[in-house]
Amino acid sequence: MEQGQTILEAKNITHRYEQENIIEDISLSLQEGEIIGLLGVSGVGKTTLFQILSGLLKPGSGQVLLKGQDITGKAGHVSYMLQKDMLLPYRTIEDNVALPLIIRRTKKKDAREKVGPEFEAFGLEGMQKKYPAQLSGGMRQRAALLRTYMFANEVALLDEPFSALDAITKNEMYQWYLNVMEKIRLSTIFITHDIDEAILLSDRILILAGRPGRLTAEIPVKSRKPRGQEFMLSSEFIELKRYILKLLKKI
């Protein structure tokens, strides 16, 4: 995927809770069409950073910019998908996906018409009238991602989007995810604890570590995407994984 100009930027973000810094002096940039994997252990501040980037939480200091515009502490500009799919069980998949538009006071009929063309690209054609309980875990995640895309279609923050899936479904979802990202060019940062997942999906990997959490490394992944299972046997994959493990052991 070719990348363009900087679309999202964080500058010197620091946030504290009960007089203790949770994250400190974090600066990062996301390019148009880029996928960044944010890798770090539990409790290091990844979710806090996402809440700040999405505008749900105002940092103690620092700025968040979207295409150069200051959106610090302003929700509604960046999509944020939580770890669980959070689909409403009493709504059809069509109405779950259309929910961001309906919340913005779009008439239900118009919202359904607007989301309709997107179902094919997300591999959900024919699922519009089904309910969440009728879908597999992988299909539910597709629907959740499509709903996230309908909320804001330029930048998405995904909090461990594949962690609830079994290993076989994960591998299928990785390939689907990379393919659909090529089509919709959704600039994305995703949280993961899985080194393999980070290497397979990311253009760059950022490591958040320490107490307070700081960005301690930036690792480019140069291999062309989509990356299949054979890539996991390549020397590039093995060297990257070895390097990341070495970094994490030093922390």
mmCIF file of C-alpha atoms in Angstrom:
data_model
loop_
_atom_site.group_PDB
_atom_site.id
_atom_site.type_symbol
_atom_site.label_atom_id
_atom_site.label_comp_id
_atom_site.label_asym_id
_atom_site.label_seq_id
_atom_site.Cartn_x
_atom_site.Cartn_y
_atom_site.Cartn_z
ATOM 1 C CA MET A 1 0.000 0.000 0.000
ATOM 2 C CA GLU A 2 1.450 3.360 -0.970
ATOM 3 C CA GLN A 3 1.421 5.909 1.794
ATOM 4 C CA GLY A 4 0.799 9.620 1.559
ATOM 5 C CA GLN A 5 1.122 12.624 3.803
ATOM 6 C CA THR A 6 0.764 12.693 7.582
ATOM 7 C CA ILE A 7 -2.906 12.427 8.537
ATOM 8 C CA LEU A 8 -2.727 12.006 12.345
ATOM 9 C CA GLU A 9 -0.049 13.356 14.639
ATOM 10 C CA ALA A 10 0.514 13.287 18.380
ATOM 11 C CA LYS A 11 2.943 15.777 19.892
ATOM 12 C CA ASN A 12 4.552 15.340 23.314
ATOM 13 C CA ILE A 13 1.567 13.619 24.923
ATOM 14 C CA THR A 14 1.792 13.172 28.689
ATOM 15 C CA HIS A 15 -1.042 12.061 30.949
ATOM 16 C CA ARG A 16 -1.188 11.337 34.659
ATOM 17 C CA TYR A 17 -3.621 9.678 37.018
ATOM 18 C CA GLU A 18 -3.551 10.263 40.766
ATOM 19 C CA GLN A 19 -0.286 12.245 40.577
ATOM 20 C CA GLU A 20 1.507 9.520 38.596
ATOM 21 C CA ASN A 21 2.317 9.750 34.889
ATOM 22 C CA ILE A 22 0.720 6.909 32.915
ATOM 23 C CA ILE A 23 2.286 7.863 29.565
ATOM 24 C CA GLU A 24 4.997 10.443 29.040
ATOM 25 C CA ASP A 25 6.254 12.591 26.144
ATOM 26 C CA ILE A 26 4.755 10.488 23.361
ATOM 27 C CA SER A 27 5.038 11.774 19.805
ATOM 28 C CA LEU A 28 3.976 9.788 16.744
ATOM 29 C CA SER A 29 2.665 10.286 13.228
ATOM 30 C CA LEU A 30 0.383 8.186 11.027
ATOM 31 C CA GLN A 31 0.571 8.501 7.248
ATOM 32 C CA GLU A 32 -2.368 8.254 4.857
ATOM 33 C CA GLY A 33 -2.988 4.589 4.056
ATOM 34 C CA GLU A 34 -0.549 3.341 6.709
ATOM 35 C CA ILE A 35 -1.074 0.578 9.273
ATOM 36 C CA ILE A 36 0.847 0.923 12.551
ATOM 37 C CA GLY A 37 1.000 -1.847 15.145
ATOM 38 C CA LEU A 38 1.306 -0.630 18.746
ATOM 39 C CA LEU A 39 3.009 -3.357 20.741
ATOM 40 C CA GLY A 40 3.395 -3.437 24.508
ATOM 41 C CA VAL A 41 2.643 -5.371 27.681
ATOM 42 C CA SER A 42 -0.578 -4.941 29.652
ATOM 43 C CA GLY A 43 -0.782 -1.817 31.793
ATOM 44 C CA VAL A 44 1.757 0.211 29.844
ATOM 45 C CA GLY A 45 -0.756 2.851 28.737
ATOM 46 C CA LYS A 46 -1.835 1.747 25.259
ATOM 47 C CA THR A 47 -5.558 2.221 25.941
ATOM 48 C CA THR A 48 -4.924 5.582 27.617
ATOM 49 C CA LEU A 49 -3.057 6.695 24.491
ATOM 50 C CA PHE A 50 -5.945 5.530 22.278
ATOM 51 C CA GLN A 51 -8.480 7.407 24.382
ATOM 52 C CA ILE A 52 -6.397 10.559 23.928
ATOM 53 C CA LEU A 53 -5.917 10.059 20.172
ATOM 54 C CA SER A 54 -9.671 9.524 19.745
ATOM 55 C CA GLY A 55 -10.550 12.643 21.760
ATOM 56 C CA LEU A 56 -12.309 10.729 24.541
ATOM 57 C CA LEU A 57 -9.679 11.877 27.031
ATOM 58 C CA LYS A 58 -7.842 15.197 27.158
ATOM 59 C CA PRO A 59 -4.143 14.760 27.958
ATOM 60 C CA GLY A 60 -2.380 16.571 30.755
ATOM 61 C CA SER A 61 -0.137 18.072 28.095
ATOM 62 C CA GLY A 62 0.479 17.699 24.376
ATOM 63 C CA GLN A 63 -1.537 17.915 21.173
ATOM 64 C CA VAL A 64 -3.366 15.649 18.733
ATOM 65 C CA LEU A 65 -3.622 16.898 15.151
ATOM 66 C CA LEU A 66 -5.769 15.534 12.310
ATOM 67 C CA LYS A 67 -4.571 16.867 8.953
ATOM 68 C CA GLY A 68 -2.967 19.729 10.862
ATOM 69 C CA GLN A 69 -6.152 20.618 12.765
ATOM 70 C CA ASP A 70 -6.016 20.492 16.570
ATOM 71 C CA ILE A 71 -8.510 17.852 17.752
ATOM 72 C CA THR A 72 -7.100 17.441 21.287
ATOM 73 C CA GLY A 73 -9.937 16.361 23.577
ATOM 74 C CA LYS A 74 -12.486 16.500 20.732
ATOM 75 C CA ALA A 75 -14.304 13.236 20.040
ATOM 76 C CA GLY A 76 -15.949 12.344 16.734
ATOM 77 C CA HIS A 77 -13.022 12.865 14.362
ATOM 78 C CA VAL A 78 -11.266 9.498 14.721
ATOM 79 C CA SER A 79 -12.880 6.039 14.822
ATOM 80 C CA TYR A 80 -12.211 3.834 17.847
ATOM 81 C CA MET A 81 -13.050 0.120 17.805
ATOM 82 C CA LEU A 82 -12.948 -1.668 21.153
ATOM 83 C CA GLN A 83 -11.681 -5.207 21.703
ATOM 84 C CA LYS A 84 -15.200 -6.687 21.837
ATOM 85 C CA ASP A 85 -17.373 -6.181 18.759
ATOM 86 C CA MET A 86 -20.124 -4.487 20.837
ATOM 87 C CA LEU A 87 -22.785 -5.281 18.232
ATOM 88 C CA LEU A 88 -26.306 -4.694 19.532
ATOM 89 C CA PRO A 89 -28.018 -8.136 19.621
ATOM 90 C CA TYR A 90 -31.500 -6.763 18.897
ATOM 91 C CA ARG A 91 -30.461 -4.908 15.726
ATOM 92 C CA THR A 92 -29.743 -6.434 12.343
ATOM 93 C CA ILE A 93 -26.191 -6.244 11.003
ATOM 94 C CA GLU A 94 -27.375 -3.581 8.585
ATOM 95 C CA ASP A 95 -28.691 -1.401 11.400
ATOM 96 C CA ASN A 96 -25.644 -2.063 13.592
ATOM 97 C CA VAL A 97 -23.384 -0.840 10.795
ATOM 98 C CA ALA A 98 -25.616 2.178 10.139
ATOM 99 C CA LEU A 99 -25.666 3.161 13.826
ATOM 100 C CA PRO A 100 -22.987 5.911 13.558
ATOM 101 C CA LEU A 101 -25.069 7.610 10.862
ATOM 102 C CA ILE A 102 -28.330 7.226 12.791
ATOM 103 C CA ILE A 103 -26.710 8.750 15.904
ATOM 104 C CA ARG A 104 -25.884 11.762 13.728
ATOM 105 C CA ARG A 105 -29.606 12.064 12.964
ATOM 106 C CA THR A 106 -29.518 10.514 9.487
ATOM 107 C CA LYS A 107 -32.895 8.937 8.745
ATOM 108 C CA LYS A 108 -32.783 5.156 9.081
ATOM 109 C CA LYS A 109 -33.756 4.597 5.442
ATOM 110 C CA ASP A 110 -31.034 6.956 4.216
ATOM 111 C CA ALA A 111 -28.464 5.415 6.565
ATOM 112 C CA ARG A 112 -29.238 1.919 5.248
ATOM 113 C CA GLU A 113 -28.872 3.144 1.668
ATOM 114 C CA LYS A 114 -25.519 4.723 2.462
ATOM 115 C CA VAL A 115 -24.014 1.645 4.131
ATOM 116 C CA GLY A 116 -25.440 -0.796 1.590
ATOM 117 C CA PRO A 117 -22.655 -0.521 -1.028
ATOM 118 C CA GLU A 118 -19.968 -1.169 1.589
ATOM 119 C CA PHE A 119 -21.098 -4.691 2.511
ATOM 120 C CA GLU A 120 -19.535 -6.318 -0.546
ATOM 121 C CA ALA A 121 -16.091 -4.773 0.037
ATOM 122 C CA PHE A 122 -16.131 -6.028 3.630
ATOM 123 C CA GLY A 123 -17.183 -9.554 2.645
ATOM 124 C CA LEU A 124 -20.598 -9.173 4.269
ATOM 125 C CA GLU A 125 -22.894 -9.308 1.247
ATOM 126 C CA GLY A 126 -26.073 -11.195 2.155
ATOM 127 C CA MET A 127 -25.626 -10.610 5.894
ATOM 128 C CA GLN A 128 -27.553 -7.334 6.108
ATOM 129 C CA LYS A 129 -30.754 -8.762 7.594
ATOM 130 C CA LYS A 130 -29.103 -11.245 9.944
ATOM 131 C CA TYR A 131 -28.605 -10.648 13.665
ATOM 132 C CA PRO A 132 -25.230 -10.789 15.470
ATOM 133 C CA ALA A 133 -26.024 -14.162 17.087
ATOM 134 C CA GLN A 134 -26.354 -15.671 13.601
ATOM 135 C CA LEU A 135 -22.795 -14.718 12.589
ATOM 136 C CA SER A 136 -19.447 -16.343 13.315
ATOM 137 C CA GLY A 137 -16.841 -14.505 15.376
ATOM 138 C CA GLY A 138 -14.917 -13.529 12.255
ATOM 139 C CA MET A 139 -17.996 -12.159 10.512
ATOM 140 C CA ARG A 140 -18.962 -10.190 13.608
ATOM 141 C CA GLN A 141 -15.518 -8.567 13.603
ATOM 142 C CA ARG A 142 -15.962 -7.645 9.952
ATOM 143 C CA ALA A 143 -19.265 -5.996 10.804
ATOM 144 C CA ALA A 144 -17.679 -4.167 13.742
ATOM 145 C CA LEU A 145 -14.890 -2.872 11.508
ATOM 146 C CA LEU A 146 -17.391 -1.717 8.888
ATOM 147 C CA ARG A 147 -19.348 0.126 11.588
ATOM 148 C CA THR A 148 -16.081 1.743 12.724
ATOM 149 C CA TYR A 149 -15.380 2.774 9.123
ATOM 150 C CA MET A 150 -18.821 4.378 8.854
ATOM 151 C CA PHE A 151 -18.114 6.438 11.979
ATOM 152 C CA ALA A 152 -15.044 8.111 10.457
ATOM 153 C CA ASN A 153 -13.484 6.782 7.269
ATOM 154 C CA GLU A 154 -10.023 8.369 7.427
ATOM 155 C CA VAL A 155 -8.410 7.165 10.672
ATOM 156 C CA ALA A 156 -9.269 4.166 12.856
ATOM 157 C CA LEU A 157 -7.885 3.024 16.200
ATOM 158 C CA LEU A 158 -8.394 -0.708 16.745
ATOM 159 C CA ASP A 159 -7.907 -2.117 20.248
ATOM 160 C CA GLU A 160 -6.798 -5.763 19.873
ATOM 161 C CA PRO A 161 -9.265 -6.387 17.019
ATOM 162 C CA PHE A 162 -8.429 -10.093 16.584
ATOM 163 C CA SER A 163 -7.689 -11.213 20.154
ATOM 164 C CA ALA A 164 -11.058 -12.898 20.708
ATOM 165 C CA LEU A 165 -10.714 -15.146 17.650
ATOM 166 C CA ASP A 166 -9.313 -18.682 17.495
ATOM 167 C CA ALA A 167 -6.014 -19.276 15.659
ATOM 168 C CA ILE A 168 -7.558 -20.538 12.405
ATOM 169 C CA THR A 169 -10.072 -17.689 12.218
ATOM 170 C CA LYS A 170 -7.295 -15.205 13.035
ATOM 171 C CA ASN A 171 -5.222 -16.327 10.052
ATOM 172 C CA GLU A 172 -8.224 -15.982 7.748
ATOM 173 C CA MET A 173 -9.020 -12.550 9.198
ATOM 174 C CA TYR A 174 -5.452 -11.316 8.709
ATOM 175 C CA GLN A 175 -5.630 -11.945 4.975
ATOM 176 C CA TRP A 176 -9.112 -10.455 4.734
ATOM 177 C CA TYR A 177 -8.048 -7.420 6.749
ATOM 178 C CA LEU A 178 -5.018 -6.678 4.572
ATOM 179 C CA ASN A 179 -7.065 -7.091 1.402
ATOM 180 C CA VAL A 180 -9.860 -4.780 2.553
ATOM 181 C CA MET A 181 -7.344 -2.188 3.778
ATOM 182 C CA GLU A 182 -5.934 -2.076 0.249
ATOM 183 C CA LYS A 183 -9.419 -1.222 -1.032
ATOM 184 C CA ILE A 184 -10.557 1.379 1.493
ATOM 185 C CA ARG A 185 -7.159 2.924 2.478
ATOM 186 C CA LEU A 186 -8.179 3.379 6.102
ATOM 187 C CA SER A 187 -5.203 4.774 8.021
ATOM 188 C CA THR A 188 -4.968 2.620 11.137
ATOM 189 C CA ILE A 189 -3.206 2.144 14.453
ATOM 190 C CA PHE A 190 -3.965 -1.143 16.178
ATOM 191 C CA ILE A 191 -3.039 -2.390 19.641
ATOM 192 C CA THR A 192 -1.671 -5.909 19.948
ATOM 193 C CA HIS A 193 0.253 -8.126 22.367
ATOM 194 C CA ASP A 194 1.047 -10.560 19.546
ATOM 195 C CA ILE A 195 4.460 -10.063 17.874
ATOM 196 C CA ASP A 196 3.542 -12.280 14.894
ATOM 197 C CA GLU A 197 0.361 -10.282 14.313
ATOM 198 C CA ALA A 198 2.247 -6.994 14.488
ATOM 199 C CA ILE A 199 4.803 -8.143 11.902
ATOM 200 C CA LEU A 200 2.206 -9.615 9.529
ATOM 201 C CA LEU A 201 -0.070 -6.578 9.454
ATOM 202 C CA SER A 202 2.020 -3.471 10.104
ATOM 203 C CA ASP A 203 3.914 -1.046 7.923
ATOM 204 C CA ARG A 204 5.601 0.115 11.119
ATOM 205 C CA ILE A 205 5.660 -1.276 14.646
ATOM 206 C CA LEU A 206 5.857 1.063 17.632
ATOM 207 C CA ILE A 207 6.876 -0.345 21.011
ATOM 208 C CA LEU A 208 5.358 1.278 24.096
ATOM 209 C CA ALA A 209 7.168 0.314 27.267
ATOM 210 C CA GLY A 210 8.135 1.366 30.782
ATOM 211 C CA ARG A 211 6.427 3.089 33.684
ATOM 212 C CA PRO A 212 5.375 5.650 32.661
ATOM 213 C CA GLY A 213 4.839 4.345 29.133
ATOM 214 C CA ARG A 214 7.102 5.792 26.460
ATOM 215 C CA LEU A 215 7.677 4.932 22.817
ATOM 216 C CA THR A 216 10.999 3.113 22.938
ATOM 217 C CA ALA A 217 11.369 1.801 19.366
ATOM 218 C CA GLU A 218 10.036 2.232 15.833
ATOM 219 C CA ILE A 219 10.476 -0.765 13.532
ATOM 220 C CA PRO A 220 9.640 -0.625 9.797
ATOM 221 C CA VAL A 221 8.346 -3.796 8.120
ATOM 222 C CA LYS A 222 9.437 -3.531 4.495
ATOM 223 C CA SER A 223 8.009 -6.702 2.948
ATOM 224 C CA ARG A 224 5.185 -6.111 0.479
ATOM 225 C CA LYS A 225 1.624 -6.755 1.668
ATOM 226 C CA PRO A 226 -0.533 -8.752 1.857
ATOM 227 C CA ARG A 227 1.783 -11.133 3.685
ATOM 228 C CA GLY A 228 0.737 -14.787 3.716
ATOM 229 C CA GLN A 229 1.699 -17.643 6.021
ATOM 230 C CA GLU A 230 4.808 -18.321 3.923
ATOM 231 C CA PHE A 231 6.144 -14.927 5.034
ATOM 232 C CA MET A 232 6.292 -16.276 8.598
ATOM 233 C CA LEU A 233 8.989 -18.707 7.418
ATOM 234 C CA SER A 234 11.061 -16.021 5.724
ATOM 235 C CA SER A 235 14.377 -14.738 7.033
ATOM 236 C CA GLU A 236 12.912 -11.203 7.260
ATOM 237 C CA PHE A 237 10.090 -12.341 9.553
ATOM 238 C CA ILE A 238 12.384 -14.415 11.767
ATOM 239 C CA GLU A 239 14.940 -11.605 12.094
ATOM 240 C CA LEU A 240 12.245 -9.047 12.926
ATOM 241 C CA LYS A 241 10.737 -11.293 15.566
ATOM 242 C CA ARG A 242 14.148 -12.001 17.083
ATOM 243 C CA TYR A 243 14.922 -8.267 17.156
ATOM 244 C CA ILE A 244 11.594 -7.370 18.808
ATOM 245 C CA LEU A 245 11.973 -10.115 21.424
ATOM 246 C CA LYS A 246 15.455 -8.805 22.183
ATOM 247 C CA LEU A 247 14.077 -5.282 22.609
ATOM 248 C CA LEU A 248 11.285 -6.453 24.916
ATOM 249 C CA LYS A 249 13.697 -8.436 27.099
ATOM 250 C CA LYS A 250 15.738 -5.277 27.677
ATOM 251 C CA ILE A 251 12.720 -3.396 28.988
#
